[in-house]
Every structure is written in C-alpha cells, then in structure tokens.
Amino acid sequence: NLTQRLAKVVKTMRGEARLTESNTAEMLREVRMALLEADVALPAVREFIAKVKEKALGEEVISSLTPGQALVGVVQRELGALMGADLGPEASQLSFAQQPPAIILMAGLQGVGKTTTVGKLAKYLKEQKKKKVLTVSADVYRPAAIAQLQSVTQQVGADFFPSTAQDKPVDIALAALDWAKKHHHEVLIIDTAGRLGIDEEMMKEIAAVHGAVKPIETLFVVDAMLGQDAINTAKAFNDALPLTGVVLTKLDGDSRGGAALSVRHITGKPIKFAGVSEKLDGLEAFDAQRMANRILGMGDILALVEEARKGVDEKAAAELAAKVKSGGKFDMNDFKAQLAQMKKMGGMAGLMDKLPAQFQQAAAGANMDQAEKQVRRMVGIIDSMTPQERAKPELIKAARKRRIAAGAGVQVQEVNRMLTQFEQMQSMMKKLSGGGMMKMMRSMKG
Ligand code: GDP
Ligand code: MG
C-alpha cells in the first residue's frame, strides 16, 4: 500500500543536504501514484508533479529532516495551495449583490446534489447570514424535481417560487427574480436541470438563464465520487459559464476526493463549500488543507515522517561501518555521532538492553535519567575538545584534560571516565566487521 511504499522511500533518502532530481524521483513517483489512486485526472497530476519538482529542486534540507521528509513538506504545502489554502477564508464566502436580490445559479450534472445543495445553502444563508431567501426550480424535465426543491425549501423554512414543467427556464428565472424584488428577498437561488452527461442543449439552456438574470454567484456542483470524469465535466461547464465557485458534494463517501484537484486544475475557481451528508445541515466551508491531506492520504504519511525522524540514521551508520571496515580509526567524532544517535533513538531507557555488554556494565546501577544526563555531559566534553584532539584522543594529557574539563564545566575525573568509555568503545569497534556494525545499529533501532 501507499504508506508502506512511501515509508520505504522516506527511509532510503536519508542524509542528503539538498533536494535533487535523483533523490526526489522515486518519492515523486509515489506521490503521482497516490494522486492517480485518488482518481485525480492525469493532466492535473502532471501539472502538480511539475510544480512540486520546480519548488523542491535545490531546496535545502534542514538538518533534522531527511530529503524524503522535506519533500513531503513541499508536496503537502503545494497541494494545499493548489486546493486554495492560499486564497484565505474569504474564498469560501459568497458574494452578495449591492442591489438585492443576490442571485445564485446552480450548475452541474444530474444527481450530483444540486437540489440538495440549494436546500443546504438556503438554510445556511437564513440561519448564519440572516438573509431572506427565495428558491426556484428551472428543472422542467422532471416534474418530481420541482416538488423536491419545494420540499427541501420548506424544510429549512425559506420561501419557494413555484414553477411548472410547461414553462421555459429563462421565463421561470425572470419571473422568480421579479417576485424576489417585489417581496424583498435578499437572495434568490436558481436550481437547474442536469443531464447524465455533458449535453449541448443543457449548456445552452443554462447559459441563457445566466445571460437573463446575471447571477453574482454561479456555482458548479460536482460529486466528489466522480473521479477521472470530473475533469471533462468541469471543462464543459467552465467553458459554457463564467463560474464563480465550486461545491464539492458527497465528501462523506469514502472517495479520496481527487475530483477536487481536477476541478481546481480546470477552473481555477475556489471550492467554496463541501457537502458532507444527505441532510440539509450537511454543508461545510471548504477546508483546502484538509482536502489536500485527504487526497494524499497524508495523515498516514505525516505519522510516518514522525516515525522516520526518530529512527537511526542509516547512512551515518553505514559510513561508520565502512570506516571501521577499511581500517579507519574510530575517533571522538564518531563517538559523539554515536552518542547523538542514542539520543535520537528514544533515550537511554529504551536502549540499554540493546547495547553491547561492555556498555551496559558502564552504566549499570545508574538510573536512566542519570544515564541520559551523562550522555549530555559526555557530548559537552567532546565539544570542548579541539578538532585535533577529537581526531587523536591520545593527545589528551593532564593539561589538556584540565582545559577540557573547565570548558565543559565538569571535574577532571569525569573527563577521565569519559576517555575510558571511549577507549572501550574504540576497542569494540575494532572487533566489529562492517556487517557486524550495521547489524548492531539495526538491532538498536529494534
Ligand atoms: P441533483 O440531481 O444534482 O439535483 O441532485 P440531488 O440534490 O437530487 O441529489 C442526488 C442524490 O445525492 C440524493 O440522493 C441526495 O440525497 C444525495 N446527496 C446530495 N448531496 C449529498 C452529500 O453531500 N452527501 C451525500 N451522502 N449524499 C448527497
Ligand atoms: Mg435536482
């Protein structure tokens, strides 16, 4: 599964300072797969991957992160931005005309949830925005559709303008507008007929309604479960109408919602609302970052990045192993790196029983808190050494010991103890082959 695949990649990309073509390629392939699995249309996937690449390449990787983690950050940020996170909270607000009524025109295929959304919007506008709302149905093809709108409108306590299947959509819209003006409605929501697929006649009809009443909001309603097809539908509606926003319905389903990305790719219009239930209170302001995370399955990935952050730096371990194997000397720098490694692996408590016997003896009897403090002090002592001393600890005699102890704020005895532990570690390293070293580091990770 995706999480496991990414876990693998995040791990293999450790220890590089910069994002490059080669250390991001595999990760980007996985992101691409994730998007396709979420049913994002291919052109939208391509555009997104290209954008991420452009933003990521050359980006420095801060030292506490691996390139994989850094790239996950870029992906998450860019997808959030593409979903509209940078547009700010105003993006999900509706505009209201200076001259009431503000007209909202609903557009979209049949069955996506237009009529239901009219009811939800009427409820939201009435209760949250204290608006006087009128609804009307220009869906003259299915008589049941008009009755359905009447029913949801009455349920939320808004006003309903009756129409009949014999009327023309443009006439219905104009008559409702006239009525709304006379009765001081602040918002008029016009529901329209959808079709099962894209249809020339439908597009002409809704464009005519748009031209007649000049709505301030033209909302494209799209079903989050629609998948790859969303891109063609969005294109057809976007070409026929000057859309002002999108409503993404049925997000309560189990789709990842890749349609959102396809629709943003084509229209560039803000997704203003999300439908999250069949019920009339199931409407939410669209949350771009949450949607981005959902599309990527990012909850899992972020948890995984956390996990990786705690892990052993395999590359450092491998370098050390190579050094030991090639007869290179284990010096104070290596010792310090190992101490730092131990801190990363969740402190001494989780580590003691995995350590080689010599080391366990060294810390025997000490409680774990003390042991951790001791590691910190040991690092402090190493930090007080000159680079030369770190590379050749045998240089450290009495005068140097006094200087180092003063620098680290410890007694000279402690410097001695630390040097003894270092020597134990050094002799152990000599005994270990490269493979043994790796095995040891891995078993520490447990
Ligand atoms: P229209 O043809 O575009 O007007 O679509 P409708 O409003 O008649 O809705 C079609 C179906 O989708 C109905 O069964 C609705 O109850 C359902 N529906 C609409 N919005 C949502 C939503 O956000 N979540 C869920 N689960 N169902 C929805
Ligand atoms: Mg309908």
GROMACS .gro file of N, CA and C in nm, residues 256-375:
model
  360
  256ARG      N    1  -1.138   0.943  -0.210
  256ARG     CA    2  -1.031   1.030  -0.162
  256ARG      C    3  -1.054   1.174  -0.206
  257GLY      N    4  -1.143   1.190  -0.306
  257GLY     CA    5  -1.177   1.327  -0.346
  257GLY      C    6  -1.084   1.388  -0.448
  258GLY      N    7  -1.025   1.303  -0.529
  258GLY     CA    8  -0.935   1.353  -0.633
  258GLY      C    9  -1.003   1.448  -0.729
  259ALA      N   10  -1.137   1.438  -0.740
  259ALA     CA   11  -1.213   1.528  -0.827
  259ALA      C   12  -1.183   1.674  -0.793
  260ALA      N   13  -1.162   1.701  -0.666
  260ALA     CA   14  -1.136   1.838  -0.622
  260ALA      C   15  -1.016   1.896  -0.695
  261LEU      N   16  -0.913   1.815  -0.707
  261LEU     CA   17  -0.790   1.861  -0.773
  261LEU      C   18  -0.812   1.881  -0.923
  262SER      N   19  -0.883   1.787  -0.984
  262SER     CA   20  -0.913   1.800  -1.127
  262SER      C   21  -0.992   1.928  -1.154
  263VAL      N   22  -1.090   1.955  -1.069
  263VAL     CA   23  -1.176   2.071  -1.089
  263VAL      C   24  -1.099   2.201  -1.068
  264ARG      N   25  -1.012   2.202  -0.969
  264ARG     CA   26  -0.930   2.321  -0.946
  264ARG      C   27  -0.836   2.343  -1.065
  265HIS      N   28  -0.782   2.234  -1.116
  265HIS     CA   29  -0.690   2.240  -1.229
  265HIS      C   30  -0.757   2.305  -1.349
  266ILE      N   31  -0.881   2.266  -1.376
  266ILE     CA   32  -0.952   2.318  -1.494
  266ILE      C   33  -1.008   2.459  -1.472
  267THR      N   34  -1.075   2.480  -1.359
  267THR     CA   35  -1.149   2.606  -1.343
  267THR      C   36  -1.066   2.714  -1.274
  268GLY      N   37  -0.976   2.674  -1.185
  268GLY     CA   38  -0.904   2.773  -1.105
  268GLY      C   39  -0.995   2.847  -1.009
  269LYS      N   40  -1.121   2.807  -1.001
  269LYS     CA   41  -1.217   2.876  -0.914
  269LYS      C   42  -1.215   2.816  -0.774
  270PRO      N   43  -1.242   2.898  -0.673
  270PRO     CA   44  -1.238   2.844  -0.537
  270PRO      C   45  -1.348   2.741  -0.513
  271ILE      N   46  -1.311   2.637  -0.439
  271ILE     CA   47  -1.414   2.544  -0.391
  271ILE      C   48  -1.467   2.608  -0.264
  272LYS      N   49  -1.593   2.647  -0.267
  272LYS     CA   50  -1.646   2.726  -0.155
  272LYS      C   51  -1.705   2.639  -0.045
  273PHE      N   52  -1.773   2.533  -0.086
  273PHE     CA   53  -1.840   2.451   0.014
  273PHE      C   54  -1.817   2.303  -0.013
  274ALA      N   55  -1.833   2.226   0.093
  274ALA     CA   56  -1.829   2.080   0.082
  274ALA      C   57  -1.958   2.024   0.136
  275GLY      N   58  -2.018   1.932   0.061
  275GLY     CA   59  -2.137   1.861   0.109
  275GLY      C   60  -2.092   1.736   0.182
  276VAL      N   61  -2.137   1.720   0.306
  276VAL     CA   62  -2.088   1.609   0.386
  276VAL      C   63  -2.198   1.517   0.439
  277SER      N   64  -2.321   1.538   0.391
  277SER     CA   65  -2.427   1.443   0.425
  277SER      C   66  -2.548   1.471   0.338
  278GLU      N   67  -2.641   1.375   0.335
  278GLU     CA   68  -2.764   1.396   0.260
  278GLU      C   69  -2.853   1.496   0.330
  279LYS      N   70  -2.831   1.513   0.458
  279LYS     CA   71  -2.918   1.601   0.538
  279LYS      C   72  -2.888   1.747   0.508
  280LEU      N   73  -2.985   1.832   0.539
  280LEU     CA   74  -2.974   1.972   0.498
  280LEU      C   75  -2.879   2.054   0.585
  281ASP      N   76  -2.829   1.995   0.692
  281ASP     CA   77  -2.726   2.067   0.768
  281ASP      C   78  -2.586   2.017   0.728
  282GLY      N   79  -2.581   1.933   0.625
  282GLY     CA   80  -2.453   1.872   0.584
  282GLY      C   81  -2.376   1.956   0.484
  283LEU      N   82  -2.352   2.082   0.519
  283LEU     CA   83  -2.274   2.170   0.432
  283LEU      C   84  -2.164   2.235   0.516
  284GLU      N   85  -2.043   2.233   0.466
  284GLU     CA   86  -1.932   2.293   0.541
  284GLU      C   87  -1.855   2.388   0.450
  285ALA      N   88  -1.792   2.489   0.511
  285ALA     CA   89  -1.697   2.571   0.436
  285ALA      C   90  -1.584   2.476   0.394
  286PHE      N   91  -1.538   2.493   0.273
  286PHE     CA   92  -1.435   2.402   0.221
  286PHE      C   93  -1.302   2.427   0.291
  287ASP      N   94  -1.236   2.321   0.334
  287ASP     CA   95  -1.107   2.331   0.401
  287ASP      C   96  -0.998   2.274   0.308
  288ALA      N   97  -0.924   2.366   0.245
  288ALA     CA   98  -0.829   2.327   0.140
  288ALA      C   99  -0.720   2.233   0.191
  289GLN      N  100  -0.662   2.264   0.306
  289GLN     CA  101  -0.550   2.182   0.353
  289GLN      C  102  -0.598   2.043   0.393
  290ARG      N  103  -0.716   2.039   0.454
  290ARG     CA  104  -0.769   1.908   0.493
  290ARG      C  105  -0.794   1.822   0.369
  291MET      N  106  -0.844   1.889   0.264
  291MET     CA  107  -0.870   1.817   0.140
  291MET      C  108  -0.740   1.765   0.079
  292ALA      N  109  -0.636   1.849   0.081
  292ALA     CA  110  -0.507   1.809   0.027
  292ALA      C  111  -0.457   1.685   0.102
  293ASN      N  112  -0.469   1.687   0.232
  293ASN     CA  113  -0.422   1.574   0.312
  293ASN      C  114  -0.502   1.449   0.283
  294ARG      N  115  -0.632   1.469   0.260
  294ARG     CA  116  -0.717   1.354   0.230
  294ARG      C  117  -0.679   1.290   0.096
  295ILE      N  118  -0.655   1.374  -0.003
  295ILE     CA  119  -0.619   1.322  -0.135
  295ILE      C  120  -0.490   1.241  -0.128
  296LEU      N  121  -0.395   1.290  -0.051
  296LEU     CA  122  -0.266   1.221  -0.043
  296LEU      C  123  -0.265   1.108   0.058
  297GLY      N  124  -0.371   1.097   0.137
  297GLY     CA  125  -0.367   1.003   0.248
  297GLY      C  126  -0.260   1.050   0.344
  298MET      N  127  -0.253   1.182   0.363
  298MET     CA  128  -0.140   1.246   0.426
  298MET      C  129  -0.134   1.222   0.576
  299GLY      N  130  -0.248   1.195   0.637
  299GLY     CA  131  -0.245   1.165   0.780
  299GLY      C  132  -0.143   1.056   0.804
  300ASP      N  133  -0.150   0.952   0.724
  300ASP     CA  134  -0.059   0.839   0.737
  300ASP      C  135   0.085   0.881   0.710
  301ILE      N  136   0.102   0.959   0.604
  301ILE     CA  137   0.238   0.995   0.565
  301ILE      C  138   0.304   1.081   0.672
  302LEU      N  139   0.226   1.173   0.730
  302LEU     CA  140   0.286   1.260   0.831
  302LEU      C  141   0.327   1.180   0.954
  303ALA      N  142   0.243   1.083   0.990
  303ALA     CA  143   0.277   0.999   1.105
  303ALA      C  144   0.408   0.926   1.076
  304LEU      N  145   0.419   0.886   0.953
  304LEU     CA  146   0.537   0.812   0.910
  304LEU      C  147   0.664   0.897   0.912
  305VAL      N  148   0.648   1.023   0.876
  305VAL     CA  149   0.762   1.114   0.881
  305VAL      C  150   0.809   1.130   1.025
  306GLU      N  151   0.714   1.141   1.116
  306GLU     CA  152   0.747   1.149   1.258
  306GLU      C  153   0.830   1.028   1.299
  307GLU      N  154   0.781   0.913   1.254
  307GLU     CA  155   0.846   0.787   1.286
  307GLU      C  156   0.990   0.788   1.235
  308ALA      N  157   1.005   0.831   1.110
  308ALA     CA  158   1.137   0.832   1.047
  308ALA      C  159   1.232   0.925   1.121
  309ARG      N  160   1.176   1.035   1.171
  309ARG     CA  161   1.256   1.136   1.240
  309ARG      C  162   1.323   1.075   1.364
  310LYS      N  163   1.254   0.978   1.424
  310LYS     CA  164   1.306   0.918   1.546
  310LYS      C  165   1.411   0.811   1.517
  311GLY      N  166   1.413   0.765   1.395
  311GLY     CA  167   1.492   0.646   1.364
  311GLY      C  168   1.642   0.668   1.362
  312VAL      N  169   1.711   0.562   1.336
  312VAL     CA  170   1.857   0.567   1.326
  312VAL      C  171   1.895   0.624   1.190
  313ASP      N  172   2.000   0.700   1.189
  313ASP     CA  173   2.050   0.750   1.062
  313ASP      C  174   2.134   0.640   0.996
  314GLU      N  175   2.069   0.567   0.907
  314GLU     CA  176   2.134   0.450   0.848
  314GLU      C  177   2.258   0.488   0.768
  315LYS      N  178   2.252   0.606   0.709
  315LYS     CA  179   2.365   0.645   0.627
  315LYS      C  180   2.489   0.671   0.713
  316ALA      N  181   2.467   0.741   0.826
  316ALA     CA  182   2.577   0.766   0.917
  316ALA      C  183   2.633   0.634   0.968
  317ALA      N  184   2.543   0.541   0.998
  317ALA     CA  185   2.587   0.411   1.046
  317ALA      C  186   2.669   0.340   0.940
  318ALA      N  187   2.622   0.349   0.817
  318ALA     CA  188   2.692   0.283   0.707
  318ALA      C  189   2.831   0.343   0.686
  319GLU      N  190   2.838   0.476   0.697
  319GLU     CA  191   2.967   0.543   0.682
  319GLU      C  192   3.066   0.499   0.789
  320LEU      N  193   3.011   0.491   0.911
  320LEU     CA  194   3.095   0.449   1.023
  320LEU      C  195   3.144   0.306   1.000
  321ALA      N  196   3.049   0.223   0.957
  321ALA     CA  197   3.084   0.083   0.933
  321ALA      C  198   3.193   0.071   0.828
  322ALA      N  199   3.178   0.150   0.721
  322ALA     CA  200   3.276   0.147   0.613
  322ALA      C  201   3.413   0.191   0.664
  323LYS      N  202   3.410   0.291   0.749
  323LYS     CA  203   3.534   0.344   0.804
  323LYS      C  204   3.605   0.239   0.889
  324VAL      N  205   3.527   0.174   0.975
  324VAL     CA  206   3.584   0.071   1.061
  324VAL      C  207   3.639  -0.044   0.977
  325LYS      N  208   3.562  -0.081   0.880
  325LYS     CA  209   3.599  -0.194   0.796
  325LYS      C  210   3.728  -0.166   0.719
  326SER      N  211   3.740  -0.044   0.671
  326SER     CA  212   3.858  -0.010   0.591
  326SER      C  213   3.979   0.019   0.679
  327GLY      N  214   3.967  -0.010   0.807
  327GLY     CA  215   4.080   0.008   0.897
  327GLY      C  216   4.093   0.149   0.949
  328GLY      N  217   3.999   0.235   0.914
  328GLY     CA  218   3.999   0.373   0.964
  328GLY      C  219   3.978   0.373   1.115
  329LYS      N  220   4.024   0.479   1.176
  329LYS     CA  221   4.020   0.480   1.321
  329LYS      C  222   3.888   0.536   1.372
  330PHE      N  223   3.836   0.472   1.475
  330PHE     CA  224   3.718   0.522   1.544
  330PHE      C  225   3.763   0.636   1.635
  331ASP      N  226   3.724   0.760   1.603
  331ASP     CA  227   3.771   0.872   1.685
  331ASP      C  228   3.658   0.936   1.765
  332MET      N  229   3.690   1.048   1.828
  332MET     CA  230   3.592   1.115   1.913
  332MET      C  231   3.470   1.166   1.835
  333ASN      N  232   3.493   1.204   1.709
  333ASN     CA  233   3.380   1.249   1.626
  333ASN      C  234   3.280   1.136   1.606
  334ASP      N  235   3.334   1.017   1.582
  334ASP     CA  236   3.247   0.900   1.566
  334ASP      C  237   3.174   0.871   1.696
  335PHE      N  238   3.248   0.883   1.806
  335PHE     CA  239   3.188   0.857   1.937
  335PHE      C  240   3.074   0.954   1.963
  336LYS      N  241   3.098   1.080   1.930
  336LYS     CA  242   2.994   1.181   1.950
  336LYS      C  243   2.871   1.151   1.863
  337ALA      N  244   2.898   1.112   1.738
  337ALA     CA  245   2.788   1.080   1.647
  337ALA      C  246   2.705   0.966   1.705
  338GLN      N  247   2.775   0.870   1.766
  338GLN     CA  248   2.703   0.758   1.826
  338GLN      C  249   2.620   0.800   1.946
  339LEU      N  250   2.677   0.890   2.024
  339LEU     CA  251   2.600   0.938   2.139
  339LEU      C  252   2.474   1.012   2.093
  340ALA      N  253   2.491   1.092   1.987
  340ALA     CA  254   2.377   1.165   1.932
  340ALA      C  255   2.272   1.068   1.880
  341GLN      N  256   2.319   0.964   1.815
  341GLN     CA  257   2.234   0.857   1.765
  341GLN      C  258   2.147   0.798   1.876
  342MET      N  259   2.213   0.776   1.988
  342MET     CA  260   2.143   0.715   2.102
  342MET      C  261   2.033   0.806   2.151
  343LYS      N  262   2.062   0.936   2.155
  343LYS     CA  263   1.959   1.029   2.199
  343LYS      C  264   1.840   1.023   2.105
  344LYS      N  265   1.867   1.015   1.976
  344LYS     CA  266   1.760   1.009   1.876
  344LYS      C  267   1.674   0.886   1.894
  345MET      N  268   1.735   0.779   1.935
  345MET     CA  269   1.661   0.654   1.942
  345MET      C  270   1.577   0.640   2.068
  346GLY      N  271   1.540   0.752   2.125
  346GLY     CA  272   1.443   0.747   2.234
  346GLY      C  273   1.507   0.736   2.371
  347GLY      N  274   1.627   0.788   2.383
  347GLY     CA  275   1.687   0.796   2.516
  347GLY      C  276   1.747   0.664   2.561
  348MET      N  277   1.813   0.673   2.674
  348MET     CA  278   1.886   0.557   2.725
  348MET      C  279   1.794   0.443   2.767
  349ALA      N  280   1.678   0.480   2.825
  349ALA     CA  281   1.593   0.377   2.884
  349ALA      C  282   1.558   0.269   2.782
  350GLY      N  283   1.519   0.313   2.663
  350GLY     CA  284   1.478   0.217   2.562
  350GLY      C  285   1.597   0.146   2.498
  351LEU      N  286   1.715   0.190   2.536
  351LEU     CA  287   1.832   0.149   2.462
  351LEU      C  288   1.920   0.051   2.537
  352MET      N  289   1.920   0.063   2.669
  352MET     CA  290   2.019  -0.008   2.749
  352MET      C  291   2.024  -0.158   2.720
  353ASP      N  292   1.904  -0.218   2.711
  353ASP     CA  293   1.906  -0.364   2.695
  353ASP      C  294   1.950  -0.406   2.556
  354LYS      N  295   1.961  -0.310   2.465
  354LYS     CA  296   2.006  -0.345   2.331
  354LYS      C  297   2.154  -0.318   2.312
  355LEU      N  298   2.213  -0.255   2.410
  355LEU     CA  299   2.354  -0.220   2.397
  355LEU      C  300   2.444  -0.341   2.421
  356PRO      N  301   2.565  -0.336   2.365
  356PRO     CA  302   2.662  -0.441   2.393
  356PRO      C  303   2.691  -0.446   2.543
  357ALA      N  304   2.733  -0.564   2.587
  357ALA     CA  305   2.752  -0.588   2.730
  357ALA      C  306   2.844  -0.485   2.796
  358GLN      N  307   2.956  -0.452   2.728
  358GLN     CA  308   3.051  -0.358   2.787
  358GLN      C  309   2.983  -0.228   2.828
  359PHE      N  310   2.899  -0.182   2.739
  359PHE     CA  311   2.836  -0.054   2.762
  359PHE      C  312   2.733  -0.063   2.874
  360GLN      N  313   2.665  -0.177   2.878
  360GLN     CA  314   2.566  -0.197   2.984
  360GLN      C  315   2.634  -0.192   3.119
  361GLN      N  316   2.752  -0.255   3.126
  361GLN     CA  317   2.826  -0.255   3.252
  361GLN      C  318   2.861  -0.113   3.294
  362ALA      N  319   2.904  -0.036   3.196
  362ALA     CA  320   2.946   0.101   3.225
  362ALA      C  321   2.834   0.180   3.291
  363ALA      N  322   2.713   0.151   3.253
  363ALA     CA  323   2.601   0.229   3.304
  363ALA      C  324   2.525   0.156   3.414
  364ALA      N  325   2.572   0.036   3.449
  364ALA     CA  326   2.499  -0.044   3.545
  364ALA      C  327   2.482   0.031   3.677
  365GLY      N  328   2.369   0.016   3.736
  365GLY     CA  329   2.345   0.078   3.866
  365GLY      C  330   2.295   0.221   3.854
  366ALA      N  331   2.333   0.290   3.749
  366ALA     CA  332   2.287   0.427   3.733
  366ALA      C  333   2.141   0.426   3.691
  367ASN      N  334   2.063   0.521   3.741
  367ASN     CA  335   1.927   0.521   3.687
  367ASN      C  336   1.927   0.591   3.551
  368MET      N  337   1.821   0.569   3.477
  368MET     CA  338   1.821   0.609   3.336
  368MET      C  339   1.829   0.759   3.317
  369ASP      N  340   1.764   0.830   3.407
  369ASP     CA  341   1.771   0.976   3.399
  369ASP      C  342   1.914   1.023   3.409
  370GLN      N  343   1.983   0.964   3.504
  370GLN     CA  344   2.123   0.999   3.523
  370GLN      C  345   2.204   0.961   3.401
  371ALA      N  346   2.173   0.845   3.349
  371ALA     CA  347   2.246   0.798   3.231
  371ALA      C  348   2.230   0.896   3.115
  372GLU      N  349   2.109   0.947   3.100
  372GLU     CA  350   2.086   1.042   2.991
  372GLU      C  351   2.160   1.171   3.015
  373LYS      N  352   2.158   1.215   3.140
  373LYS     CA  353   2.234   1.336   3.174
  373LYS      C  354   2.381   1.314   3.143
  374GLN      N  355   2.425   1.194   3.171
  374GLN     CA  356   2.565   1.163   3.149
  374GLN      C  357   2.601   1.171   3.001
  375VAL      N  358   2.510   1.122   2.919
  375VAL     CA  359   2.536   1.130   2.774
  375VAL      C  360   2.550   1.276   2.733
   0.00000   0.00000   0.00000
